[in-house]
Coordinates of C-alpha atoms in Angstrom, one line a residue:
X1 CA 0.0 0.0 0.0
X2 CA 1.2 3.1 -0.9
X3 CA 1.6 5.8 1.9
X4 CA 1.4 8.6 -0.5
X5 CA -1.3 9.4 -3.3
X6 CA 0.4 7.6 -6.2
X7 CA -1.9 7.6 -9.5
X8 CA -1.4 4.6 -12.6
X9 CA -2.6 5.9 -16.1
X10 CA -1.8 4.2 -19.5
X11 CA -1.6 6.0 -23.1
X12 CA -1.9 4.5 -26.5
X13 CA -1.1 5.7 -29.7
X14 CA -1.2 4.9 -33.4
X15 CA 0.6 6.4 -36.1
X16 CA 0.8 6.3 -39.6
X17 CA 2.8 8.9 -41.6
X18 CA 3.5 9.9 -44.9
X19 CA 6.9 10.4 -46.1
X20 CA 8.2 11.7 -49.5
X21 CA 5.6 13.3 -50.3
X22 CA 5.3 15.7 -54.1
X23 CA 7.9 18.4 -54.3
X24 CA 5.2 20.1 -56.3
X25 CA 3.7 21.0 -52.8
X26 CA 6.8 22.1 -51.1
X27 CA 7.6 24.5 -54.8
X28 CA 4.3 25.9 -54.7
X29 CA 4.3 26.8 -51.4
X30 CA 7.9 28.6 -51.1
X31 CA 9.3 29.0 -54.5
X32 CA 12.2 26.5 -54.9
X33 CA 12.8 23.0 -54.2
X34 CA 13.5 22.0 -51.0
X35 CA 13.6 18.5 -51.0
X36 CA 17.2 17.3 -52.2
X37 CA 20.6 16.6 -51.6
X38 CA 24.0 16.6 -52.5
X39 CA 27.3 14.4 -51.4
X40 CA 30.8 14.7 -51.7
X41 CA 32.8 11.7 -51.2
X42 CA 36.4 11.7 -51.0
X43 CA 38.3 8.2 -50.7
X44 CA 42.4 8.6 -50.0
X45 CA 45.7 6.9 -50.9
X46 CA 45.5 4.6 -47.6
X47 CA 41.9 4.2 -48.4
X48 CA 40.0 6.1 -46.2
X49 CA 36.6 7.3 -47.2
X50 CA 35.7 11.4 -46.0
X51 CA 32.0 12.0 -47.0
X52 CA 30.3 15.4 -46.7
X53 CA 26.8 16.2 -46.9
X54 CA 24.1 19.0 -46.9
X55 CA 22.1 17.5 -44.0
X56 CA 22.2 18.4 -40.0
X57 CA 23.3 15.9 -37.5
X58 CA 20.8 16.8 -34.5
X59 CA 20.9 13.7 -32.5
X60 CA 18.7 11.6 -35.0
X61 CA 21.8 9.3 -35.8
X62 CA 22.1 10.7 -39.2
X63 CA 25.5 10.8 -39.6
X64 CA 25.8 7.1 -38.9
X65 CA 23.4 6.4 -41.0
X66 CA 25.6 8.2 -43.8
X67 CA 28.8 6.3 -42.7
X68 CA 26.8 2.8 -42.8
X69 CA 25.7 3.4 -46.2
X70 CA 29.0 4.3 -47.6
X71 CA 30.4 1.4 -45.9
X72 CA 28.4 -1.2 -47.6
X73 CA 28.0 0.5 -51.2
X74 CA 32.0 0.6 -51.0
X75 CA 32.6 -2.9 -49.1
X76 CA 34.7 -1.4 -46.8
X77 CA 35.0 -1.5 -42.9
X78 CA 32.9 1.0 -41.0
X79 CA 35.8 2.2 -39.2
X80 CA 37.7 3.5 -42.0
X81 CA 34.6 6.3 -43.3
X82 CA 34.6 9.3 -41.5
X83 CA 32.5 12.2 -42.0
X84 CA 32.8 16.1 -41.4
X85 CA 30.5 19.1 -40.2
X86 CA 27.8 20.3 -42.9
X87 CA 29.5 23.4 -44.9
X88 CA 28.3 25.3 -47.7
X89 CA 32.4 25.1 -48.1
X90 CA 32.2 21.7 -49.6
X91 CA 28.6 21.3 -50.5
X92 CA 26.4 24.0 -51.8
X93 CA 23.0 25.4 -51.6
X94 CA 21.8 23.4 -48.7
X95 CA 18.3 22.1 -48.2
X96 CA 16.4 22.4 -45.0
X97 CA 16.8 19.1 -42.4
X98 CA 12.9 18.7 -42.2
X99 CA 9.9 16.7 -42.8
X100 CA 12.0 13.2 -41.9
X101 CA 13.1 12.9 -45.6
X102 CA 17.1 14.3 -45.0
X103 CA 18.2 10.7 -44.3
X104 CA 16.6 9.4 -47.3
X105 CA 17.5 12.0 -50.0
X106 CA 21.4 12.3 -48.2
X107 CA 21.8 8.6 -48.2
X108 CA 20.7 7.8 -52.3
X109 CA 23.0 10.9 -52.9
X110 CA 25.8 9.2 -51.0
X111 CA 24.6 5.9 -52.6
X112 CA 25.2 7.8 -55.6
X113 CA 28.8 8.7 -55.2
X114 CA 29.9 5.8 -54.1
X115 CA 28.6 3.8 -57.1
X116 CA 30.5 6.5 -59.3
X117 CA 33.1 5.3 -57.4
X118 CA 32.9 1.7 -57.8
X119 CA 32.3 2.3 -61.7
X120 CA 35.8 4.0 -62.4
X121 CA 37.6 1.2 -60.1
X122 CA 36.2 -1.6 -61.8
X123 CA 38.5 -1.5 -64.7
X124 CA 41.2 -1.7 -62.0
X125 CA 39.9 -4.6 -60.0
X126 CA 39.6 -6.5 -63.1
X127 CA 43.4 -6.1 -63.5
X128 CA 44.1 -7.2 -60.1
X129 CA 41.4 -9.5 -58.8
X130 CA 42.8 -11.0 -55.9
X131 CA 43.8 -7.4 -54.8
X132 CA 41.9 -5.6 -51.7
X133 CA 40.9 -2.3 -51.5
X134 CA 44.0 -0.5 -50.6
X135 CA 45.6 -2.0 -53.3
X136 CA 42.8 -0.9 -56.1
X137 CA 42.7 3.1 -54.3
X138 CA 46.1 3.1 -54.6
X139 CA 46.7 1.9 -58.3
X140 CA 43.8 4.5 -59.2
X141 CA 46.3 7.2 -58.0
X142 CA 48.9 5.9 -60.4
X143 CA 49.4 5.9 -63.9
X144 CA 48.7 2.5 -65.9
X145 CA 48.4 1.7 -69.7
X146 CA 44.8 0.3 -70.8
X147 CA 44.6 -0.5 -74.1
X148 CA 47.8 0.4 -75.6
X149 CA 47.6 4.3 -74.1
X150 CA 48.7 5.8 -70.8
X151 CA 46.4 6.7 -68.3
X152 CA 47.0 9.4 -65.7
X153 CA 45.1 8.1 -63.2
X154 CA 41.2 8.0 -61.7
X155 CA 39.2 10.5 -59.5
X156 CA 38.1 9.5 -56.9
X157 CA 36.1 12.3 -55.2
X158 CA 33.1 12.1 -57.0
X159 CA 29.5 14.3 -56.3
X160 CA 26.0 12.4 -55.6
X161 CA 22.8 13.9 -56.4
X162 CA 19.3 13.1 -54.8
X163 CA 15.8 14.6 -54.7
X164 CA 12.2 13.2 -54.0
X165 CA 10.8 11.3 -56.5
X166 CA 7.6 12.2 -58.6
X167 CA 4.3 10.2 -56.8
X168 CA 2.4 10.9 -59.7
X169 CA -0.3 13.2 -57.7
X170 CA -1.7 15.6 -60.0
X171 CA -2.5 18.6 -57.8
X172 CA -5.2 20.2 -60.6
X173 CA -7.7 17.0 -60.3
X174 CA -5.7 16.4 -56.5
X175 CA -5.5 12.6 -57.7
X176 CA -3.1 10.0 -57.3
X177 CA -0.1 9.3 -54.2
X178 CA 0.4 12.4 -52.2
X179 CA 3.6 10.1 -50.5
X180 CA 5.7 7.5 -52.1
X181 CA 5.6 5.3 -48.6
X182 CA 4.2 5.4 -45.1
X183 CA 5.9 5.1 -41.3
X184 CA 3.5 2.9 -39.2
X185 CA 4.0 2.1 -35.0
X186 CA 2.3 2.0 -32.0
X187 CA 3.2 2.9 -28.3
X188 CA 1.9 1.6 -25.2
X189 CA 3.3 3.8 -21.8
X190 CA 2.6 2.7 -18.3
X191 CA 3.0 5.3 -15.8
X192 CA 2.8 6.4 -12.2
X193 CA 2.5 10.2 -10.7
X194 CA 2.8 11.1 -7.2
X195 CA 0.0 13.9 -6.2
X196 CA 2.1 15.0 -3.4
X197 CA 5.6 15.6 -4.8
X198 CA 4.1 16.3 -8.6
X199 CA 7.5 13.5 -9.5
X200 CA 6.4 10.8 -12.2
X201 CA 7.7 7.2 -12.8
X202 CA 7.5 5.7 -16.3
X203 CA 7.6 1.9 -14.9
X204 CA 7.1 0.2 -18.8
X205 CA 7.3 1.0 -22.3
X206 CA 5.9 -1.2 -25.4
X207 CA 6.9 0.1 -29.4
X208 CA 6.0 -1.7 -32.1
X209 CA 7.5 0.3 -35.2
X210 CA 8.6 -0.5 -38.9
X211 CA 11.7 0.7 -38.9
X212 CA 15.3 -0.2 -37.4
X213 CA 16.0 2.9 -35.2
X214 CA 12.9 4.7 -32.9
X215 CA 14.0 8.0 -31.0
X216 CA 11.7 7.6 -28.5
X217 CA 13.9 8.0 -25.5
X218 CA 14.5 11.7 -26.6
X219 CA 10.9 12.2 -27.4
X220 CA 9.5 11.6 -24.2
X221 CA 11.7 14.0 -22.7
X222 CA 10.3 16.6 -25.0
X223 CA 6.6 15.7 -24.1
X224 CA 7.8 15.8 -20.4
X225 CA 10.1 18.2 -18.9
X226 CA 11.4 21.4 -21.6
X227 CA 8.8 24.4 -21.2
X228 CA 10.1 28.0 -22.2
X229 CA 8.5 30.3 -19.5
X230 CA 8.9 34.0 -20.0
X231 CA 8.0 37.1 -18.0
X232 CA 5.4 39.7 -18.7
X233 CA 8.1 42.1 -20.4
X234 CA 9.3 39.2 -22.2
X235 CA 12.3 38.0 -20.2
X236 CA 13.1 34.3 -20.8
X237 CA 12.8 32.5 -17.1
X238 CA 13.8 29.3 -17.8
X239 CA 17.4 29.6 -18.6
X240 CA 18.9 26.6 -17.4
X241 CA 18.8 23.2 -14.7
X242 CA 18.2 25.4 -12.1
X243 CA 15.4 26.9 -13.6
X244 CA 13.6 24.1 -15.5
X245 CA 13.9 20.0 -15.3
X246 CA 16.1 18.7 -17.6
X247 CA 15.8 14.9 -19.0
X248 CA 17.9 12.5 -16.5
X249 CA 18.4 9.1 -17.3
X250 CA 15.6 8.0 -14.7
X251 CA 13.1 9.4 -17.6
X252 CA 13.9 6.1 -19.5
X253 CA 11.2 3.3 -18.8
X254 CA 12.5 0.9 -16.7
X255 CA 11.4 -1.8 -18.8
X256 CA 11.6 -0.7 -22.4
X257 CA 10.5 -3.3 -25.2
X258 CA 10.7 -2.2 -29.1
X259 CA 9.8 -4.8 -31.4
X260 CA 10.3 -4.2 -35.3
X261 CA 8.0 -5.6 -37.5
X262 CA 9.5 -8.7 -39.9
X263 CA 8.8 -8.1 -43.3
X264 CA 8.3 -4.6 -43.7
X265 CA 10.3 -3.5 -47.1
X266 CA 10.9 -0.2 -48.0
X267 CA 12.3 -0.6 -51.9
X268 CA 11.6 3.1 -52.4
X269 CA 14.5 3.9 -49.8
X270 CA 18.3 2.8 -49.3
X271 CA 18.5 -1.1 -47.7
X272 CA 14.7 -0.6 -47.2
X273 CA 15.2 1.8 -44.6
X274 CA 12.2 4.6 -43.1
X275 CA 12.4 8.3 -41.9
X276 CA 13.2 8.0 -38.3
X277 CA 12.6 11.8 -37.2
X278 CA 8.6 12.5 -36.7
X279 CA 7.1 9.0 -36.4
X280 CA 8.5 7.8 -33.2
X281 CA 8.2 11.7 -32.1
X282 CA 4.5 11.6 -32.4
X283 CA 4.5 8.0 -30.7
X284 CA 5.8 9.7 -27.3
X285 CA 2.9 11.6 -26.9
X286 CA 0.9 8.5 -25.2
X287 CA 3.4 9.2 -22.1
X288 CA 1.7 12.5 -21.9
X289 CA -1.7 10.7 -22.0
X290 CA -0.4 8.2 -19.4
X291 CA 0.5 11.0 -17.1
X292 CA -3.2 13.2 -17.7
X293 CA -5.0 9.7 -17.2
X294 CA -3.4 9.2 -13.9
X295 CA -4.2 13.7 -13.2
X296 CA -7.5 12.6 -14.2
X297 CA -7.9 9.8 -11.4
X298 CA -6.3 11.7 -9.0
X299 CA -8.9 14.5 -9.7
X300 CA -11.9 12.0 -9.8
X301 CA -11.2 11.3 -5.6
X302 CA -11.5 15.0 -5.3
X303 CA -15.2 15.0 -7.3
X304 CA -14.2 15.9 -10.4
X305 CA -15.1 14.2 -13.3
X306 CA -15.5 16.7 -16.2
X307 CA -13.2 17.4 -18.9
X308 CA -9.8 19.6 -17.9
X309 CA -7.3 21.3 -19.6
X310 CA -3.8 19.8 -19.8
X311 CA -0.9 21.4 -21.9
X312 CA 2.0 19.6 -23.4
X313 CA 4.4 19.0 -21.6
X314 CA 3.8 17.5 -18.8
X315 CA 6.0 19.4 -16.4
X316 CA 6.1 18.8 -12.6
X317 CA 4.0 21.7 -12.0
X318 CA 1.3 20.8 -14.4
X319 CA 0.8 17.1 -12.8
X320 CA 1.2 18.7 -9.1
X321 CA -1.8 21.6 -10.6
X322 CA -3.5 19.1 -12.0
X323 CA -4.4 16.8 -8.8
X324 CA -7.0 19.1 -7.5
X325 CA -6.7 19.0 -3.4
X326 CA -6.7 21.3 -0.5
X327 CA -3.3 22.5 -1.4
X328 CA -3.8 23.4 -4.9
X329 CA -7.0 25.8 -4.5
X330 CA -5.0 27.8 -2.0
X331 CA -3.5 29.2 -5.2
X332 CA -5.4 31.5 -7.0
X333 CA -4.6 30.9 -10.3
X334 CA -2.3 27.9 -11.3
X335 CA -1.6 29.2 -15.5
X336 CA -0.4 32.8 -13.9
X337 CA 3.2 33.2 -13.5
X338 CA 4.0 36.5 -11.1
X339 CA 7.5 38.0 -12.1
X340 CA 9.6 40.1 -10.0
X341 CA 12.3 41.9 -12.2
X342 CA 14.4 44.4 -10.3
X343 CA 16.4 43.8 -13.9
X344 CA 17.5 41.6 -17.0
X345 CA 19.8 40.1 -14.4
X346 CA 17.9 39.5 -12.0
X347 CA 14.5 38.1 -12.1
X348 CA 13.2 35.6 -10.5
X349 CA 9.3 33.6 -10.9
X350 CA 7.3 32.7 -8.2
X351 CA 3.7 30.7 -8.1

């Protein structure tokens, strides 16, 4: 039995998304393509492989994505790609790291590049077929005779070259695929709030999803704890840990199952794979209905039953606002924020 008012809720949630969908949309909307991407893959004398990109490494796992696929297109070990920061320098006219298709349109321009690649060394793994791939990079660097005249070498930096595919929608009679493939998953979260302390425990967590790689560890801290809170002139309160909760690694379910569905092809993306940004995003949003069903049976023992308004996210205060009791109506309004600002340097918030 528990000696303080602990609350149990459960959240569930479906998702199916569209991905890749008609650059005819994104053109009319803002006047240039958007959707696309451009590599630049460099492979050196020892053999080392140097790819750039035009897409943003945000924590999504993009850039190993990028390295994986270079490995296998080139048949080299992972250990020997390496990749650098995103640079107009290198690669020009960036698109925008949006909408979950970066991954896809960066990889099949990588893909690209690496096949170019693979096409100009051919000739010189015919020659040498029990070679390895230092030996091939470094004859391609070196000048060789075919057929009777003298070659100066290969290159071996070549460019790659991606953009989203035409679905065939036809926006005048709006027939046809809007998206060339969809992201399907569902979440199941188990959690437990204390009324008292306003401090929540994510005990379980079930994913079902169709790809290889869900983000929903960093999701759930977004539905959770970051909430910008600014005073009435505008002054940003929460400016750091000691003004807001950050995720801690006690946010992660203590049992966490994700099972990936067998089966589920992708041949309209590199080795099958699916946009991993949005999807598992929109799947953490059942912890926040865990937490509001819990609010809501913690309000029930206090004779409320209606509907009640709940903002995302789920921060400490909310839950603690949300348990109606003795406690909370002694303050007079729980959305109100009163700022005291003797200056930009020093203001402080108080309930």
């Amino acid at each position: 039995m528990a000696l303080v008012p602990v609350k149990f809720g459960i959240g569930f949630l479906f998702v199916r998304i569209g991905l890749q969908f008609y650059n005819e949309l994104i053109s009319s909307q803002y006047g240039f393509l958007t959707m696309q991407a451009e590599a630049l893959v460099h492979v050196y004398m020892d053999g080392s492989v140097l790819l750039t990109h035009d897409a943003t490494e945000m924590g999504q796992g993009l850039h190993t994505r990028m390295v994986q696929v270079a490995s296998i297109a080139l048949g080299v070990h992972i250990e020997r790609v390496n990749t650098t920061e995103t640079s107009t320098a290198t690669v020009p006219n960036l698109s925008v790291t949006a909408a979950s298709a970066s991954s896809y349109l960066n990889e099949m321009a990588i893909l690209r590049a690496c096949a170019t690649i693979m096409e100009r060394l051919k000739l010189l793994q015919m020659r040498n077929y029990d070679g390895v791939w230092e030996d091939w990079i470094s004859a391609g660097y070196k000048p060789y005779f075919l057929y009777s005249y003298l070659s100066s070498g290969i290159s071996l930096s070549p460019k790659g070259f991606s953009t989203t595919s035409n679905t065939g929608f036809d926006s005048g009679k709006v027939v046809g695929n809007l998206y060339n493939y969809f992201t399907r998953g569902a979440a199941c979260f188990e959690v437990e709030i204390d009324c008292l302390t306003r401090d929540h425990n994510v005990p379980r967590n079930d994913v079902i999803f169709q790809i290889r790689r869900t983000d929903i560890a960093m999701a759930v801290g977004n539905s959770l704890n970051p909430e910008q809170r600014y005073s009435p002139d505008g002054f940003l309160l929460t400016r750091g840990p000691g003004a807001y909760r950050i995720p801690a690694f006690t946010d992660i379910p203590l049992e966490f199952n994700v099972s990936l569905l067998r089966g589920a092809s992708n041949p309209k993306a590199v080795h099958s794979s699916k946009a991993i940004g949005e999807p598992p995003l929109f799947l953490s949003a059942s912890v926040f209905y865990a937490i509001k069903e819990a609010v809501k049976a913690a309000r029930s023992e206090s004779g409320l039953t209606g509907s009640f308004r709940f903002d995302s996210p789920a921060t400490a205060m909310k839950i603690r606002m949300g348990c109606v009791d003795q406690f909370t109506e002694q303050v007079h309004d729980p959305n109100a924020t009163r700022v005291k600002c003797a200056s930009s340097l020093n203001c402080t918030s108080q309930l």
